[in-house]
XYZ file of N, CA, C and O in Angstrom:
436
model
N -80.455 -10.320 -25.730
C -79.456 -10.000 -24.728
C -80.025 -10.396 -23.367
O -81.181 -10.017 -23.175
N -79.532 -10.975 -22.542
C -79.729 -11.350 -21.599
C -79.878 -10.260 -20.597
O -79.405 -9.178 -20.946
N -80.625 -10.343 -19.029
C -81.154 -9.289 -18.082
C -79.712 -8.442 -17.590
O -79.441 -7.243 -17.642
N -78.748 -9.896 -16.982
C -77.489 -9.186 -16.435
C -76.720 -8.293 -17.697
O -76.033 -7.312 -17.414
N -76.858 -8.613 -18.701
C -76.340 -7.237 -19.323
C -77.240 -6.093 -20.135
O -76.771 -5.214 -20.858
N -77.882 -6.197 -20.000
C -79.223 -5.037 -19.980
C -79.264 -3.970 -18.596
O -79.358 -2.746 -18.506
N -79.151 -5.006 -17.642
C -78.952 -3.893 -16.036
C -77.377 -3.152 -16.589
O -77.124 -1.973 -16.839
N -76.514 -4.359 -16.647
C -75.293 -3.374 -16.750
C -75.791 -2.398 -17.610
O -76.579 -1.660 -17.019
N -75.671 -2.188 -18.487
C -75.898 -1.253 -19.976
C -76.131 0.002 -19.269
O -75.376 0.972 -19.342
N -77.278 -0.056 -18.535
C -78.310 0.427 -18.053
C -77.341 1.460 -16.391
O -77.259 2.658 -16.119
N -77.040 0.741 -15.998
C -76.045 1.557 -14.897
C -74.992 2.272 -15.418
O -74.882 3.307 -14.761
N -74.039 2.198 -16.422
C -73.431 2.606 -17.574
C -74.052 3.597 -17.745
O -73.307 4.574 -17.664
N -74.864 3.802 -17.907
C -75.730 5.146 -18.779
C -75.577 4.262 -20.342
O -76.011 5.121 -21.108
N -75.366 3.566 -20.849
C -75.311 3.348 -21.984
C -76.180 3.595 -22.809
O -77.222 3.801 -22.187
N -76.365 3.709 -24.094
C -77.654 4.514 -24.681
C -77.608 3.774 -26.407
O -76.526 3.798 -26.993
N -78.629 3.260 -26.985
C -78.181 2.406 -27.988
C -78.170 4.157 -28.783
O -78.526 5.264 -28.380
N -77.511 3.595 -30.184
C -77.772 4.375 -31.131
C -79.356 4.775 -31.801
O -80.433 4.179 -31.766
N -79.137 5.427 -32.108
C -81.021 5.749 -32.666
C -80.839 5.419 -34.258
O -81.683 5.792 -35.073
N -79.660 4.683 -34.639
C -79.530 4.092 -35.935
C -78.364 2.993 -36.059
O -77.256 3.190 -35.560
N -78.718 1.730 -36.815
C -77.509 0.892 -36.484
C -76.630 1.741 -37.507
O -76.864 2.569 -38.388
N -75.424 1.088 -36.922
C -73.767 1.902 -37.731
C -73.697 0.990 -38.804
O -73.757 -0.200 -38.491
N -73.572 1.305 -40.127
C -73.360 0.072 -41.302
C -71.967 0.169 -41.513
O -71.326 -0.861 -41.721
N -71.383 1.337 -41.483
C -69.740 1.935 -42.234
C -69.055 2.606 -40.926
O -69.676 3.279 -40.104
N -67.891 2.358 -40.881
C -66.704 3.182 -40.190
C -65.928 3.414 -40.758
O -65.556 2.560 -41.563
N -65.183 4.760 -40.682
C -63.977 4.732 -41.808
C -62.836 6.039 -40.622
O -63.377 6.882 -39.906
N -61.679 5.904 -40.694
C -60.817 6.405 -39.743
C -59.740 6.847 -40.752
O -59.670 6.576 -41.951
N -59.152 7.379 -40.206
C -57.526 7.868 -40.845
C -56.200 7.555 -40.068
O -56.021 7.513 -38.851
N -55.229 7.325 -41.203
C -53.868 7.022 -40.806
C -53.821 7.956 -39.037
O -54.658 8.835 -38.835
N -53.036 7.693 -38.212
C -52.200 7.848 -36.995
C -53.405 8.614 -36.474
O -53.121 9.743 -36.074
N -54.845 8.222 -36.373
C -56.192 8.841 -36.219
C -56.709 7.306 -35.286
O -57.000 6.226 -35.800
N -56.697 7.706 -33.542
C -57.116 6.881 -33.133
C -59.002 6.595 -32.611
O -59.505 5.694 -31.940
N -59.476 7.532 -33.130
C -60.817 7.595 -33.700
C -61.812 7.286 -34.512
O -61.578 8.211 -35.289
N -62.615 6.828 -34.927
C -63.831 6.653 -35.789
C -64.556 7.775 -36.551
O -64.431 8.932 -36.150
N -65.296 7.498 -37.613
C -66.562 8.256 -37.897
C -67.476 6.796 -38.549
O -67.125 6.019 -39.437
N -68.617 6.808 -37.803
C -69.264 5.699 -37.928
C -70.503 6.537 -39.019
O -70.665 7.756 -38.967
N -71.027 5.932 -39.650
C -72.426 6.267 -40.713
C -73.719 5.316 -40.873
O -73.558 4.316 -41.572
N -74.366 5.426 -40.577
C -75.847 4.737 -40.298
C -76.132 4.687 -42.298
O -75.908 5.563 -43.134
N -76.564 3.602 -42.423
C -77.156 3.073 -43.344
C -78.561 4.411 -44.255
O -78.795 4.746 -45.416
N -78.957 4.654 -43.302
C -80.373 5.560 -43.744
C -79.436 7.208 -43.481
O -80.189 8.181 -43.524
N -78.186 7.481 -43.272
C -77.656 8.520 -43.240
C -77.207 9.020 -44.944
O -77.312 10.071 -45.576
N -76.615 7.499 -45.276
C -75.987 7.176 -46.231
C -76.967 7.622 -47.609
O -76.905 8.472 -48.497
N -77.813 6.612 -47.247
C -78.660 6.411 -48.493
C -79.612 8.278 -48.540
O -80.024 8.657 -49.637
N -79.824 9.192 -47.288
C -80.680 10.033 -47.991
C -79.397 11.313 -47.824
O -79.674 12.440 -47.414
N -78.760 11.122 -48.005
C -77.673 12.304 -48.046
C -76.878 12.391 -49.729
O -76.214 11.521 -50.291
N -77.157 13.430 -50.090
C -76.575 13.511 -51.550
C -74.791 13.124 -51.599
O -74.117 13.387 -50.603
N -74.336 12.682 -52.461
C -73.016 11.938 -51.992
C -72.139 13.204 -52.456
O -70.993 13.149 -52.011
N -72.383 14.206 -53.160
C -71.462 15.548 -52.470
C -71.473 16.146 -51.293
O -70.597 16.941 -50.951
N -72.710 15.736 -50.394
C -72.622 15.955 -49.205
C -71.727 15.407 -48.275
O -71.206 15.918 -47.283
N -71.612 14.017 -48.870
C -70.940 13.051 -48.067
C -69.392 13.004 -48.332
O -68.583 12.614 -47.491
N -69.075 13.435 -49.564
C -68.038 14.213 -50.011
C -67.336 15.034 -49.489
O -66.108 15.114 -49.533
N -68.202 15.804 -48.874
C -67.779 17.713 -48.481
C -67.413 17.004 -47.068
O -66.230 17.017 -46.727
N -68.666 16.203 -45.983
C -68.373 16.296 -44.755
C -66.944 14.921 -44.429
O -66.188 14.736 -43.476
N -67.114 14.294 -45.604
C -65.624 13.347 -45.235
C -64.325 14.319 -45.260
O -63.542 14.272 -44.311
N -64.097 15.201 -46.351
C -62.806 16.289 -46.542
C -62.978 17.055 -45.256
O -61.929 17.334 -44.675
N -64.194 17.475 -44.663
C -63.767 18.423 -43.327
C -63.591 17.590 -42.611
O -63.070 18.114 -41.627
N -63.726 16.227 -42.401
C -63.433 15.346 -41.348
C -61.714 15.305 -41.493
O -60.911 15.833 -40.722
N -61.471 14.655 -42.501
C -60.097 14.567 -42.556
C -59.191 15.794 -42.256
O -58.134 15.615 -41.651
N -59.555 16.986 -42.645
C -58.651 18.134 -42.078
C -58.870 18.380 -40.735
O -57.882 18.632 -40.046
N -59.975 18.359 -40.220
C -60.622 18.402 -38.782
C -59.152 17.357 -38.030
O -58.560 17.796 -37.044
N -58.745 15.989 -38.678
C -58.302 14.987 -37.750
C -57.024 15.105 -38.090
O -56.296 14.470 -37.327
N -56.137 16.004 -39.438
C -55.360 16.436 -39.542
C -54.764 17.582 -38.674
O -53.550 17.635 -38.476
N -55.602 18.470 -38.172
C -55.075 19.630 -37.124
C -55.029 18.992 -35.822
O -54.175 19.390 -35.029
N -55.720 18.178 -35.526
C -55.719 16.947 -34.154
C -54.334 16.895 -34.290
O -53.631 17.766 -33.777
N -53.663 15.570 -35.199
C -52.718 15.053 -35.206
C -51.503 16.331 -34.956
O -50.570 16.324 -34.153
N -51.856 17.288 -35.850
C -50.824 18.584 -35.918
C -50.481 18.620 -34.508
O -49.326 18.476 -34.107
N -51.927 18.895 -33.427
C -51.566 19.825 -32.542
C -51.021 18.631 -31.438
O -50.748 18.867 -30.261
N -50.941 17.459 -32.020
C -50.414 16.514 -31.053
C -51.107 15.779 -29.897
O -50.619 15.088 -29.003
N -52.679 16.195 -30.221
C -53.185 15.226 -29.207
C -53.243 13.986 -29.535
O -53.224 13.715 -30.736
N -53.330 12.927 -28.555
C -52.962 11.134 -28.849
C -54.758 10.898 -29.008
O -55.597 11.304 -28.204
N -54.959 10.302 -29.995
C -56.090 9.304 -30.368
C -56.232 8.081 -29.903
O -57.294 7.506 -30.139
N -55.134 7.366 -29.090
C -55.635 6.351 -28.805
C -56.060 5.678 -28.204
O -55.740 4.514 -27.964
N -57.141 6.493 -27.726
C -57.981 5.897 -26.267
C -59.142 6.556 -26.753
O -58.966 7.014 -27.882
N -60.530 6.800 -26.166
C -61.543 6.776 -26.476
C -61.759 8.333 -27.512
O -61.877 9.469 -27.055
N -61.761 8.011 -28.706
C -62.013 9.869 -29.535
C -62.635 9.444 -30.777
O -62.022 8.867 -31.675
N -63.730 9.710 -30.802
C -65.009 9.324 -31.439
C -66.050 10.375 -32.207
O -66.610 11.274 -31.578
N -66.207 10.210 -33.332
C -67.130 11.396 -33.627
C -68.147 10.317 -34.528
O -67.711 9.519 -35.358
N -69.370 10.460 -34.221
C -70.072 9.245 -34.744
C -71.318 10.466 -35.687
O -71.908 11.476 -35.304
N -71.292 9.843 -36.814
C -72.253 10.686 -37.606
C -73.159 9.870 -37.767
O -72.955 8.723 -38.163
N -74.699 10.509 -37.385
C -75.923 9.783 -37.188
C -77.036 10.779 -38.281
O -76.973 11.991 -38.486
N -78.020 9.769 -38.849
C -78.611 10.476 -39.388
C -78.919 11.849 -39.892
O -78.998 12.357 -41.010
N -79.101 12.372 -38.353
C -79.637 13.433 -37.834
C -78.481 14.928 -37.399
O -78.663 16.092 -37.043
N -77.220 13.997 -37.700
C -75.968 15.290 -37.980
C -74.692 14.242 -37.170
O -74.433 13.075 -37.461
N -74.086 15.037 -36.166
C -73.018 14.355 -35.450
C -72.717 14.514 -34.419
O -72.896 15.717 -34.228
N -72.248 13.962 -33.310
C -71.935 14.249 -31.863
C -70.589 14.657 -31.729
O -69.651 14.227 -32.401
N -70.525 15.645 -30.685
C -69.252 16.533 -30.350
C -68.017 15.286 -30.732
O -68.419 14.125 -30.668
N -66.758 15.482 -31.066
C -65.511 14.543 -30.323
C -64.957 15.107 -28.842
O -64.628 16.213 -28.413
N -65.037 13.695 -28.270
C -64.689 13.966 -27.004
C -63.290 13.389 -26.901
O -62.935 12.796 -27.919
N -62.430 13.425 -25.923
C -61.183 12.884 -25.954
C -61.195 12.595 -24.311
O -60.963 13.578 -23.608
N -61.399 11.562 -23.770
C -61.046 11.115 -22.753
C -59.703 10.602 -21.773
O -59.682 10.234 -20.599
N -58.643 10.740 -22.754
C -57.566 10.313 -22.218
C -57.005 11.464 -22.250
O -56.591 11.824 -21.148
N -56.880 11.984 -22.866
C -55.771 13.810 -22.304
C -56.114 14.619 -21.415
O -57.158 14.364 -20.815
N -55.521 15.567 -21.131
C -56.373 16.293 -20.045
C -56.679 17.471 -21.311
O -57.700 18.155 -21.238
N -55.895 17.608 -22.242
C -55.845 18.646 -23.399
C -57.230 18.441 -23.974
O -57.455 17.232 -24.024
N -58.218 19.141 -24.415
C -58.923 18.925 -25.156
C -58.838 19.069 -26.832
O -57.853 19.551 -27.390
N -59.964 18.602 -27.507
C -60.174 18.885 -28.985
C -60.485 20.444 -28.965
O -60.318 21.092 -29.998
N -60.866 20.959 -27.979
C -61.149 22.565 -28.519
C -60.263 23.065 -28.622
O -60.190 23.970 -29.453
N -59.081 22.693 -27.770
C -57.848 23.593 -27.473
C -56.930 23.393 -28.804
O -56.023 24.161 -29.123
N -57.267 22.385 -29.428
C -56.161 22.490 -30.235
C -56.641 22.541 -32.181
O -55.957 22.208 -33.149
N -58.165 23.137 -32.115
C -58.985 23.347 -33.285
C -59.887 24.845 -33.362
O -60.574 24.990 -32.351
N -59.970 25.606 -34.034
C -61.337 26.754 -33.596
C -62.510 26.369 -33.584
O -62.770 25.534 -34.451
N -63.406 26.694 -32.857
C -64.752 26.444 -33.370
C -65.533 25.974 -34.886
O -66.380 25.176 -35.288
N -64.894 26.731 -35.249
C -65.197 26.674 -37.080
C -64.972 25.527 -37.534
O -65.660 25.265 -38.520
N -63.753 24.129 -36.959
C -63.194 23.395 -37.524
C -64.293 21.955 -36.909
O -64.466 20.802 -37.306
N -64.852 22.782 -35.763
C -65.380 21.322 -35.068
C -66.440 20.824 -35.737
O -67.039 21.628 -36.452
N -66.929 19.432 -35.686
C -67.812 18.441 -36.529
C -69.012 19.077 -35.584
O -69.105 19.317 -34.380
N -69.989 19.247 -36.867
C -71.297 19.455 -36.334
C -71.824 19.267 -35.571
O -71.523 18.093 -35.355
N -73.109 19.782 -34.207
C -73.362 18.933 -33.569
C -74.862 18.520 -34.041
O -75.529 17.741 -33.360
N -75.480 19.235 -35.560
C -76.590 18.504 -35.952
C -76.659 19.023 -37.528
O -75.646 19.644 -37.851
N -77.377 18.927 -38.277
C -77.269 18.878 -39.378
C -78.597 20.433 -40.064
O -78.720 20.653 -41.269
């Protein structure tokens, strides 16, 4: 990568991943991601991966319910090491407001 976009990156706050993403997988009228790192994949028992795809999907099912729009930045990226909050940048509504605590994606494992 060249310097001028390394500075950008870098003024951005941009921050690489601490694992490349191998898989993304999203849901119907779900303008969001869940991305999965390769070494997430391979040491996670696949009923694990099982269990946390079904709470994902109901997780993005009460989204859709409560009517917030996905289609601008709403991201929940699962990394090795567990998963980062979803944030929703285009509503003023948040993901908390319209899920309980209980429903939200991990923030580590």
């Amino acid at each position: 990568m060249d310097k001028e976009k390394e500075e950008w990156l870098s003024r951005i706050g941009a921050k690489p991943f601490p694992e490349p993403i191998k898989y993304i997988y999203s849901f119907k009228d779900y303008g969001g991601a869940f991305n999965l790192s390769e070494r997430y994949i391979e040491e996670t028992p696949i009923e694990e991966l099982e269990a946390q795809y079904q709470k994902n999907k109901e997780y993005v099912q009460k989204i859709i319910e409560a009517g917030i729009k996905t289609d601008g930045f709403l991201l929940s990226v699962v990394y090795p090491l567990g998963c980062c909050n979803v944030q929703n940048t285009t509503e003023s509504r948040t993901v908390p407001d319209a899920v309980s605590e209980d429903d939200q994606v991990p923030e580590s494992r």
